[in-house]
Amino acid sequence: MKKVYLETYGCQMNVSDSERVATALGRDGFEVTADAAGADVVLINTCSVREKAEQKLYTQVGRIRHSEGPKPIVGVLGCVAQLEGETLLKKIPGVDFVVGTRAVGRVGSILNRTLDGESEIVDLGEREDEYDWTVADTHRHSPYVAFLPIIEGCNKFCTYCIVPFSRGRERSLPASDIIRHTLELKRRGVKEIHLIGQNVNSYRPETESGLEGFAGKSAFSRLLRAVAATGIERIKFTTSFPRDFHEDIVEAIETHENLCNWVHLPVQSGSNRVLKLMKRGHTIDRYIKQIDRMRASSRDIAITTDIIVGFPGETEADFRDTVELVKYCGFDSAYIFKYSPRPGTPAFEMDDTVSAAEKTLRFLELENTHKASQHKCLERYNEKVLKVLAEGISTRTENGISGHSTCHKVVNFVGDKAVLGSIVNVKITKVKANSMFGEVV
Ligand code: SF4
């Protein structure tokens, strides 16, 4: 049995792709190993969103090439593979095959062809509707939590982003298939599903199949209600796009207890001028209304976001608007990034007017602002009882168990292994920026 080691960079879509590749390889008779040393095949599932992530591919292949002992077969998957195709074989000596995001369903057969002696296979998928929607079965990151892709690709073309080029146009999986997959995962003991996609709330299936009879203006809110009706214990969804984030989504969360109280809504900048340069298609006024609506909800919705600092043309005044927005919103969590130009995007052609030093200063200031407002925001969880899915052993506490709350916080508590896989009431006793501690009540 050939041993395959899979390394994954990037977003949840990539993690989900890798899980499905691993499941398929297991079915095809390969052994998927967690140990890179001793693997016969190394597959690297790449990310092209930031330069740093792309750089990791070069480092990793270099490390394999210069390591002692027999060299494994190396396959490159994911967004860098899709964008670069054949040129990767020339750029990185030591790569044996390249498989794009649209062809991940064929990794097993490509691997077999390589083992039979065929060299330098490049498969980028011929049509955009070739995405593999298979649900990961045997190789998930958790036995109790499953990622379920519902929409693939992106039509938004934000000027800084390479995803519309690497993953192609949006395609939505029919709701009837999503419901079928949810019921199957529930039957296999999964407690929590994450409906995932670059923009889940841009969900637009070609057919109403599975959505009939569910209320809501947008197809996504009807989908949420349809999935909630399966009775699976918890449903989370990410990522949401502000322009397509309608009130009916919040109303669905308020109606169905099993729709979790967490929304990831990337704002990217607090300045309307910069949002225009980014072609985000939303305004700060509208974003604040969305935040206010969620804050007023009876479900105590946790709101998280992404922000880019130092976008080309971002002035000091624009940056101040972002600082004020962060103070106003008080995010549960904010992922702040320094702008990183990606070749092939419209922003790459813009004048990068903010110096590297200035980007760093803005990044640090925004991080500090966020930490201060986050601290206040998270204090509301102190002494509160949260429902936590016990997912694994915690290294943070002795006899510890770790899991996520419905508001997607990592919670550590003392408990017996027997609780793994169940939902436990935990009273929060200590709140930190990235995790909480509590005791079972
Ligand atoms: S919405 Fe914008 S940032 Fe998100 S994947 Fe699409 S183009 Fe990229």
Short mmCIF file of C-alpha atoms and ligand atoms in Angstrom, two decimals:
data_model
loop_
_atom_site.label_atom_id
_atom_site.label_comp_id
_atom_site.label_asym_id
_atom_site.label_seq_id
_atom_site.Cartn_x
_atom_site.Cartn_y
_atom_site.Cartn_z
CA MET A 1 0.00 0.00 0.00
CA LYS A 2 1.50 3.35 -1.04
CA LYS A 3 1.57 5.95 1.72
CA VAL A 4 0.32 9.45 0.87
CA TYR A 5 1.01 12.54 2.96
CA LEU A 6 -1.19 15.58 2.34
CA GLU A 7 -0.18 19.07 3.37
CA THR A 8 -2.77 21.84 3.19
CA TYR A 9 -2.43 25.62 3.13
CA GLY A 10 -5.15 28.25 3.04
CA CYS A 11 -8.85 28.49 3.65
CA GLN A 12 -11.54 26.05 4.76
CA MET A 13 -12.33 25.28 1.11
CA ASN A 14 -8.80 23.94 0.75
CA VAL A 15 -9.09 21.94 3.98
CA SER A 16 -12.36 20.55 2.68
CA ASP A 17 -10.82 19.71 -0.73
CA SER A 18 -7.96 17.88 1.04
CA GLU A 19 -10.38 15.92 3.21
CA ARG A 20 -12.28 14.81 0.12
CA VAL A 21 -9.05 13.91 -1.71
CA ALA A 22 -7.91 11.87 1.32
CA THR A 23 -11.28 10.09 1.51
CA ALA A 24 -11.11 9.23 -2.21
CA LEU A 25 -7.47 8.06 -1.96
CA GLY A 26 -8.38 5.80 0.96
CA ARG A 27 -11.14 4.26 -1.16
CA ASP A 28 -8.68 3.81 -4.06
CA GLY A 29 -6.37 1.69 -1.87
CA PHE A 30 -3.82 4.28 -0.70
CA GLU A 31 -2.85 4.75 2.92
CA VAL A 32 -3.16 8.38 3.99
CA THR A 33 -0.47 9.07 6.57
CA ALA A 34 0.07 11.94 9.00
CA ASP A 35 3.81 11.33 8.83
CA ALA A 36 5.64 13.13 6.02
CA ALA A 37 8.86 11.16 6.53
CA GLY A 38 8.43 7.74 4.97
CA ALA A 39 5.59 8.79 2.67
CA ASP A 40 5.76 7.51 -0.91
CA VAL A 41 3.76 10.46 -2.17
CA VAL A 42 3.55 14.05 -0.90
CA LEU A 43 0.58 16.12 -2.06
CA ILE A 44 0.67 19.85 -1.39
CA ASN A 45 -2.68 21.63 -1.55
CA THR A 46 -1.73 25.24 -2.19
CA CYS A 47 -3.13 28.70 -1.51
CA SER A 48 -2.48 31.77 -3.65
CA VAL A 49 -4.33 34.41 -1.64
CA ARG A 50 -1.17 35.79 -0.05
CA GLU A 51 2.42 35.72 -1.19
CA LYS A 52 3.52 34.07 2.07
CA ALA A 53 1.23 31.08 1.52
CA GLU A 54 2.52 30.64 -2.03
CA GLN A 55 6.11 30.83 -0.82
CA LYS A 56 5.51 27.83 1.46
CA LEU A 57 5.09 25.61 -1.62
CA TYR A 58 8.58 26.48 -2.89
CA THR A 59 10.11 25.91 0.55
CA GLN A 60 8.40 22.58 1.04
CA VAL A 61 9.34 21.15 -2.39
CA GLY A 62 12.92 22.36 -1.87
CA ARG A 63 13.04 20.58 1.49
CA ILE A 64 11.83 17.32 -0.08
CA ARG A 65 14.34 17.58 -2.94
CA HIS A 66 17.27 18.04 -0.59
CA SER A 67 16.22 15.48 2.01
CA GLU A 68 18.13 12.22 2.53
CA GLY A 69 16.82 8.85 1.34
CA PRO A 70 14.34 7.90 -1.39
CA LYS A 71 12.45 10.84 -2.84
CA PRO A 72 8.65 10.72 -2.76
CA ILE A 73 6.43 11.56 -5.72
CA VAL A 74 5.33 15.19 -5.37
CA GLY A 75 1.95 16.45 -6.58
CA VAL A 76 0.79 20.07 -6.36
CA LEU A 77 -2.95 20.72 -5.96
CA GLY A 78 -5.12 23.76 -5.29
CA CYS A 79 -5.14 27.41 -6.30
CA VAL A 80 -1.46 27.82 -7.25
CA ALA A 81 -1.76 24.67 -9.36
CA GLN A 82 -4.89 26.01 -11.09
CA LEU A 83 -3.29 29.39 -11.83
CA GLU A 84 0.18 28.27 -12.86
CA GLY A 85 -0.54 24.90 -14.49
CA GLU A 86 2.31 23.58 -16.59
CA THR A 87 4.69 26.43 -15.70
CA LEU A 88 4.93 25.00 -12.18
CA LEU A 89 6.75 21.96 -13.56
CA LYS A 90 9.43 24.27 -14.99
CA LYS A 91 9.48 26.68 -12.06
CA ILE A 92 9.86 24.04 -9.35
CA PRO A 93 12.06 21.08 -10.21
CA GLY A 94 10.91 18.04 -8.26
CA VAL A 95 7.17 18.44 -8.93
CA ASP A 96 5.76 15.33 -10.63
CA PHE A 97 2.18 16.40 -11.37
CA VAL A 98 -0.14 19.38 -11.09
CA VAL A 99 -3.89 19.19 -10.35
CA GLY A 100 -6.08 22.32 -10.32
CA THR A 101 -9.01 23.10 -8.01
CA ARG A 102 -11.46 21.89 -10.65
CA ALA A 103 -9.86 18.48 -11.02
CA VAL A 104 -9.33 17.38 -7.41
CA GLY A 105 -11.78 14.51 -7.96
CA ARG A 106 -9.21 12.88 -10.27
CA VAL A 107 -6.16 12.92 -7.98
CA GLY A 108 -6.34 9.14 -7.40
CA SER A 109 -6.30 8.26 -11.10
CA ILE A 110 -3.52 10.81 -11.80
CA LEU A 111 -1.48 9.31 -9.00
CA ASN A 112 -1.96 5.81 -10.41
CA ARG A 113 -0.90 7.00 -13.86
CA THR A 114 2.22 8.59 -12.32
CA LEU A 115 3.03 5.37 -10.46
CA ASP A 116 2.69 3.54 -13.80
CA GLY A 117 5.44 5.74 -15.23
CA GLU A 118 3.58 8.62 -16.86
CA SER A 119 5.33 11.89 -16.11
CA GLU A 120 4.48 15.58 -15.77
CA ILE A 121 0.68 15.21 -15.82
CA VAL A 122 -1.15 18.53 -15.65
CA ASP A 123 -4.93 18.42 -15.08
CA LEU A 124 -6.71 21.72 -14.59
CA GLY A 125 -10.23 20.50 -15.34
CA GLU A 126 -11.81 21.38 -18.64
CA ARG A 127 -15.07 22.93 -17.56
CA GLU A 128 -15.89 25.01 -14.54
CA ASP A 129 -18.77 22.76 -13.53
CA GLU A 130 -16.38 19.92 -12.86
CA TYR A 131 -16.01 20.69 -9.17
CA ASP A 132 -16.07 17.56 -7.01
CA TRP A 133 -18.89 17.88 -4.46
CA THR A 134 -18.27 14.49 -2.79
CA VAL A 135 -18.55 14.67 1.00
CA ALA A 136 -15.43 13.75 2.99
CA ASP A 137 -16.05 10.60 4.91
CA THR A 138 -13.10 8.78 6.43
CA HIS A 139 -10.58 11.61 6.61
CA ARG A 140 -12.23 14.57 8.27
CA HIS A 141 -10.46 16.95 10.67
CA SER A 142 -12.95 15.81 13.32
CA PRO A 143 -15.32 12.86 13.68
CA TYR A 144 -18.00 15.22 15.01
CA VAL A 145 -17.60 18.21 12.71
CA ALA A 146 -17.86 18.21 8.92
CA PHE A 147 -17.30 20.82 6.22
CA LEU A 148 -19.96 20.81 3.54
CA PRO A 149 -19.16 22.96 0.46
CA ILE A 150 -22.37 24.54 -0.89
CA ILE A 151 -20.95 27.09 -3.32
CA GLU A 152 -17.66 27.08 -5.16
CA GLY A 153 -15.88 29.92 -6.94
CA CYS A 154 -16.55 33.64 -6.83
CA ASN A 155 -18.12 36.25 -9.14
CA LYS A 156 -17.23 39.30 -7.07
CA PHE A 157 -13.79 40.21 -8.44
CA CYS A 158 -12.62 42.32 -5.50
CA THR A 159 -9.62 44.09 -7.01
CA TYR A 160 -7.04 42.56 -4.62
CA CYS A 161 -8.22 38.96 -4.84
CA ILE A 162 -7.04 36.10 -7.00
CA VAL A 163 -9.84 33.66 -6.04
CA PRO A 164 -12.19 34.40 -8.98
CA PHE A 165 -9.27 33.46 -11.25
CA SER A 166 -8.10 30.41 -9.31
CA ARG A 167 -11.53 28.96 -8.48
CA GLY A 168 -13.61 30.29 -11.36
CA ARG A 169 -17.24 31.37 -11.46
CA GLU A 170 -19.75 30.64 -8.69
CA ARG A 171 -21.53 27.31 -8.82
CA SER A 172 -24.06 26.29 -6.18
CA LEU A 173 -24.89 22.75 -5.17
CA PRO A 174 -28.65 22.03 -5.33
CA ALA A 175 -30.30 22.22 -1.89
CA SER A 176 -31.68 18.69 -2.26
CA ASP A 177 -28.07 17.39 -2.44
CA ILE A 178 -27.01 19.50 0.56
CA ILE A 179 -29.92 18.13 2.60
CA ARG A 180 -29.08 14.57 1.53
CA HIS A 181 -25.42 15.07 2.56
CA THR A 182 -26.50 16.61 5.89
CA LEU A 183 -28.78 13.69 6.70
CA GLU A 184 -26.00 11.24 5.80
CA LEU A 185 -23.48 13.05 8.03
CA LYS A 186 -26.01 13.15 10.86
CA ARG A 187 -26.57 9.40 10.47
CA ARG A 188 -22.78 8.90 10.77
CA GLY A 189 -22.67 10.76 14.09
CA VAL A 190 -21.64 14.24 12.93
CA LYS A 191 -22.94 16.88 15.35
CA GLU A 192 -21.93 20.06 13.60
CA ILE A 193 -21.76 20.92 9.92
CA HIS A 194 -20.14 23.99 8.42
CA LEU A 195 -21.75 25.12 5.18
CA ILE A 196 -18.74 26.55 3.41
CA GLY A 197 -17.88 28.57 0.32
CA GLN A 198 -16.05 31.75 -0.68
CA ASN A 199 -19.39 33.56 -0.26
CA VAL A 200 -22.04 31.24 1.14
CA ASN A 201 -24.78 33.85 1.11
CA SER A 202 -24.34 34.37 -2.64
CA TYR A 203 -25.81 30.86 -2.90
CA ARG A 204 -27.93 30.66 -6.07
CA PRO A 205 -28.80 27.12 -7.16
CA GLU A 206 -30.17 26.50 -10.66
CA THR A 207 -33.16 24.67 -9.22
CA GLU A 208 -35.48 25.23 -6.24
CA SER A 209 -35.31 21.49 -5.49
CA GLY A 210 -35.13 21.10 -1.71
CA LEU A 211 -36.06 24.73 -0.97
CA GLU A 212 -39.80 24.43 -1.64
CA GLY A 213 -41.94 25.61 1.24
CA PHE A 214 -39.17 27.37 3.17
CA ALA A 215 -39.63 31.08 3.91
CA GLY A 216 -37.07 33.77 3.13
CA LYS A 217 -36.27 36.22 0.36
CA SER A 218 -32.80 34.91 -0.44
CA ALA A 219 -32.04 31.35 -1.53
CA PHE A 220 -29.40 31.16 1.21
CA SER A 221 -31.82 31.92 4.04
CA ARG A 222 -34.22 29.31 2.63
CA LEU A 223 -31.33 26.86 2.50
CA LEU A 224 -30.48 27.59 6.15
CA ARG A 225 -34.07 26.82 7.15
CA ALA A 226 -34.13 23.66 5.01
CA VAL A 227 -30.88 22.38 6.56
CA ALA A 228 -32.10 23.31 10.06
CA ALA A 229 -35.19 21.20 9.42
CA THR A 230 -32.99 18.08 9.07
CA GLY A 231 -32.60 18.24 12.86
CA ILE A 232 -28.78 18.08 12.79
CA GLU A 233 -27.58 19.49 16.11
CA ARG A 234 -25.55 22.47 14.92
CA ILE A 235 -25.10 24.37 11.68
CA LYS A 236 -22.45 27.03 11.11
CA PHE A 237 -21.71 28.82 7.85
CA THR A 238 -18.79 30.80 6.48
CA THR A 239 -17.83 33.09 4.74
CA SER A 240 -20.59 35.69 4.29
CA PHE A 241 -20.30 38.56 1.82
CA PRO A 242 -21.69 41.92 3.09
CA ARG A 243 -23.41 42.86 -0.20
CA ASP A 244 -25.49 39.66 -0.10
CA PHE A 245 -26.07 39.60 3.65
CA HIS A 246 -29.81 40.18 4.08
CA GLU A 247 -31.92 40.39 7.20
CA ASP A 248 -33.67 37.11 6.39
CA ILE A 249 -30.42 35.33 7.35
CA VAL A 250 -30.58 36.80 10.86
CA GLU A 251 -34.29 35.97 11.02
CA ALA A 252 -33.52 32.34 10.15
CA ILE A 253 -30.91 32.23 12.97
CA GLU A 254 -33.48 33.68 15.35
CA THR A 255 -36.06 31.05 14.38
CA HIS A 256 -33.89 27.91 14.44
CA GLU A 257 -31.89 27.08 17.56
CA ASN A 258 -29.61 24.73 15.60
CA LEU A 259 -28.41 27.60 13.36
CA CYS A 260 -25.43 28.78 15.38
CA ASN A 261 -25.02 32.37 16.61
CA TRP A 262 -21.81 33.18 14.74
CA VAL A 263 -21.40 35.25 11.57
CA HIS A 264 -18.10 35.91 9.81
CA LEU A 265 -18.65 39.08 7.78
CA PRO A 266 -15.42 40.50 6.27
CA VAL A 267 -15.55 44.30 6.00
CA GLN A 268 -11.96 44.75 4.67
CA SER A 269 -11.88 48.54 5.25
CA GLY A 270 -13.70 51.21 7.24
CA SER A 271 -13.46 53.73 4.38
CA ASN A 272 -16.04 53.93 1.59
CA ARG A 273 -13.36 55.31 -0.71
CA VAL A 274 -11.13 52.28 -0.17
CA LEU A 275 -14.09 49.90 -0.46
CA LYS A 276 -14.74 51.44 -3.88
CA LEU A 277 -11.10 50.95 -4.90
CA MET A 278 -11.44 47.35 -3.71
CA LYS A 279 -14.72 47.01 -5.71
CA ARG A 280 -16.40 45.44 -2.69
CA GLY A 281 -19.85 46.73 -3.65
CA HIS A 282 -20.89 47.56 -0.08
CA THR A 283 -20.76 50.72 2.02
CA ILE A 284 -19.88 51.32 5.65
CA ASP A 285 -23.40 52.64 6.40
CA ARG A 286 -24.93 49.42 5.22
CA TYR A 287 -22.34 47.32 7.05
CA ILE A 288 -23.04 49.16 10.31
CA LYS A 289 -26.78 48.55 9.84
CA GLN A 290 -26.04 44.84 9.47
CA ILE A 291 -23.92 44.88 12.63
CA ASP A 292 -26.59 46.81 14.56
CA ARG A 293 -29.26 44.33 13.45
CA MET A 294 -27.18 41.39 14.67
CA ARG A 295 -26.27 43.13 17.93
CA ALA A 296 -29.98 43.69 18.58
CA SER A 297 -30.75 40.01 18.04
CA SER A 298 -31.96 37.82 20.89
CA ARG A 299 -29.37 35.20 19.82
CA ASP A 300 -26.28 37.19 20.97
CA ILE A 301 -24.56 36.68 17.63
CA ALA A 302 -20.74 36.60 17.67
CA ILE A 303 -19.40 38.68 14.77
CA THR A 304 -15.96 38.19 13.27
CA THR A 305 -14.33 39.94 10.32
CA ASP A 306 -11.32 40.33 8.01
CA ILE A 307 -9.54 43.64 7.40
CA ILE A 308 -6.77 44.66 4.99
CA VAL A 309 -4.53 47.61 5.92
CA GLY A 310 -2.32 49.48 3.48
CA PHE A 311 -4.41 48.90 0.35
CA PRO A 312 -3.06 51.00 -2.60
CA GLY A 313 -4.33 54.55 -2.14
CA GLU A 314 -5.32 54.11 1.52
CA THR A 315 -4.69 57.50 3.16
CA GLU A 316 -4.20 58.27 6.82
CA ALA A 317 -7.83 59.51 6.91
CA ASP A 318 -9.07 56.22 5.37
CA PHE A 319 -7.12 54.28 7.95
CA ARG A 320 -8.65 56.41 10.76
CA ASP A 321 -12.10 55.42 9.44
CA THR A 322 -11.10 51.76 9.79
CA VAL A 323 -9.88 52.33 13.35
CA GLU A 324 -13.22 53.99 14.23
CA LEU A 325 -15.19 51.17 12.63
CA VAL A 326 -13.31 48.56 14.66
CA LYS A 327 -14.00 50.53 17.85
CA TYR A 328 -17.67 50.82 16.97
CA CYS A 329 -18.25 47.19 15.99
CA GLY A 330 -16.27 45.54 18.78
CA PHE A 331 -15.63 42.33 16.88
CA ASP A 332 -15.37 39.00 18.66
CA SER A 333 -12.41 38.40 16.43
CA ALA A 334 -10.75 40.23 13.53
CA TYR A 335 -8.18 38.82 11.13
CA ILE A 336 -6.06 41.79 10.12
CA PHE A 337 -3.70 41.56 7.16
CA LYS A 338 -1.20 43.85 5.54
CA TYR A 339 -2.06 44.26 1.85
CA SER A 340 -0.08 41.83 -0.27
CA PRO A 341 -0.09 42.46 -4.05
CA ARG A 342 -1.06 39.39 -6.08
CA PRO A 343 0.04 39.25 -9.74
CA GLY A 344 -2.95 38.94 -12.06
CA THR A 345 -5.29 41.09 -9.96
CA PRO A 346 -6.35 44.68 -10.86
CA ALA A 347 -4.86 46.00 -7.58
CA PHE A 348 -1.46 44.66 -8.66
CA GLU A 349 -1.46 47.34 -11.38
CA MET A 350 -2.28 50.13 -8.87
CA ASP A 351 0.41 52.27 -7.28
CA ASP A 352 1.30 50.66 -3.96
CA THR A 353 1.27 54.04 -2.22
CA VAL A 354 1.62 52.82 1.37
CA SER A 355 5.20 52.01 2.32
CA ALA A 356 6.04 48.70 4.00
CA ALA A 357 6.93 50.56 7.21
CA GLU A 358 3.61 52.43 7.19
CA LYS A 359 1.69 49.18 6.58
CA THR A 360 3.38 47.69 9.63
CA LEU A 361 2.53 50.74 11.77
CA ARG A 362 -1.13 50.65 10.67
CA PHE A 363 -1.28 46.90 11.22
CA LEU A 364 0.07 47.21 14.78
CA GLU A 365 -2.22 50.11 15.65
CA LEU A 366 -5.29 48.31 14.34
CA GLU A 367 -4.31 45.12 16.15
CA ASN A 368 -4.07 47.07 19.41
CA THR A 369 -7.38 48.85 18.81
CA HIS A 370 -9.04 45.55 18.02
CA LYS A 371 -7.55 43.83 21.09
CA ALA A 372 -8.88 46.58 23.37
CA SER A 373 -12.41 46.46 21.94
CA GLN A 374 -12.31 42.66 21.71
CA HIS A 375 -11.44 42.45 25.39
CA LYS A 376 -14.63 44.37 26.28
CA CYS A 377 -16.68 42.36 23.81
CA LEU A 378 -15.52 38.97 25.13
CA GLU A 379 -16.12 39.95 28.76
CA ARG A 380 -19.82 39.37 28.11
CA TYR A 381 -19.14 35.63 28.10
CA ASN A 382 -17.76 35.62 31.65
CA GLU A 383 -20.00 33.58 33.99
CA LYS A 384 -22.21 32.68 31.02
CA VAL A 385 -23.13 29.06 30.29
CA LEU A 386 -22.19 28.09 26.74
CA LYS A 387 -23.09 24.91 24.90
CA VAL A 388 -19.78 23.34 23.89
CA LEU A 389 -19.27 20.45 21.49
CA ALA A 390 -16.56 18.33 23.14
CA GLU A 391 -14.22 17.70 20.20
CA GLY A 392 -10.87 16.57 21.60
CA ILE A 393 -8.31 16.49 24.37
CA SER A 394 -7.11 19.91 25.52
CA THR A 395 -3.42 20.52 26.03
CA ARG A 396 -4.24 23.76 27.88
CA THR A 397 -5.60 22.15 31.06
CA GLU A 398 -4.94 18.94 32.98
CA ASN A 399 -7.60 16.28 32.22
CA GLY A 400 -8.82 18.85 29.75
CA ILE A 401 -11.35 18.63 26.99
CA SER A 402 -11.59 21.19 24.24
CA GLY A 403 -14.36 22.15 21.86
CA HIS A 404 -16.27 24.99 20.26
CA SER A 405 -19.28 26.88 21.52
CA THR A 406 -22.23 27.72 19.27
CA CYS A 407 -20.65 31.21 18.94
CA HIS A 408 -17.49 29.46 17.66
CA LYS A 409 -15.22 30.10 20.63
CA VAL A 410 -12.64 27.53 21.66
CA VAL A 411 -13.58 26.46 25.18
CA ASN A 412 -11.37 24.32 27.46
CA PHE A 413 -12.74 22.54 30.50
CA VAL A 414 -11.91 19.66 32.84
CA GLY A 415 -13.82 16.56 31.83
CA ASP A 416 -13.77 12.88 31.07
CA LYS A 417 -13.03 11.50 27.60
CA ALA A 418 -16.48 9.92 27.69
CA VAL A 419 -18.01 13.32 26.86
CA LEU A 420 -16.24 13.50 23.49
CA GLY A 421 -18.80 13.95 20.75
CA SER A 422 -21.49 15.31 23.03
CA ILE A 423 -22.67 18.85 23.72
CA VAL A 424 -21.84 19.98 27.24
CA ASN A 425 -22.99 23.02 29.25
CA VAL A 426 -19.88 24.90 30.34
CA LYS A 427 -19.85 27.95 32.62
CA ILE A 428 -17.12 30.34 31.48
CA THR A 429 -14.65 31.26 34.23
CA LYS A 430 -11.80 32.81 32.23
CA VAL A 431 -11.87 34.65 28.92
CA LYS A 432 -8.82 35.05 26.69
CA ALA A 433 -8.55 36.46 23.17
CA ASN A 434 -8.32 33.10 21.43
CA SER A 435 -9.82 30.67 23.91
CA MET A 436 -11.90 30.43 27.05
CA PHE A 437 -11.85 28.26 30.11
CA GLY A 438 -14.79 27.00 32.12
CA GLU A 439 -16.37 24.28 34.18
CA VAL A 440 -19.11 21.81 33.40
CA VAL A 441 -22.43 22.67 35.03
S1 SF4 B 1 -15.67 38.08 -2.46
FE1 SF4 B 1 -13.87 39.22 -3.03
S2 SF4 B 1 -12.35 38.62 -1.46
FE2 SF4 B 1 -13.98 37.10 -1.37
S3 SF4 B 1 -13.27 35.44 -2.71
FE3 SF4 B 1 -14.57 36.81 -3.96
S4 SF4 B 1 -13.15 38.24 -4.94
FE4 SF4 B 1 -12.07 37.26 -3.22
#
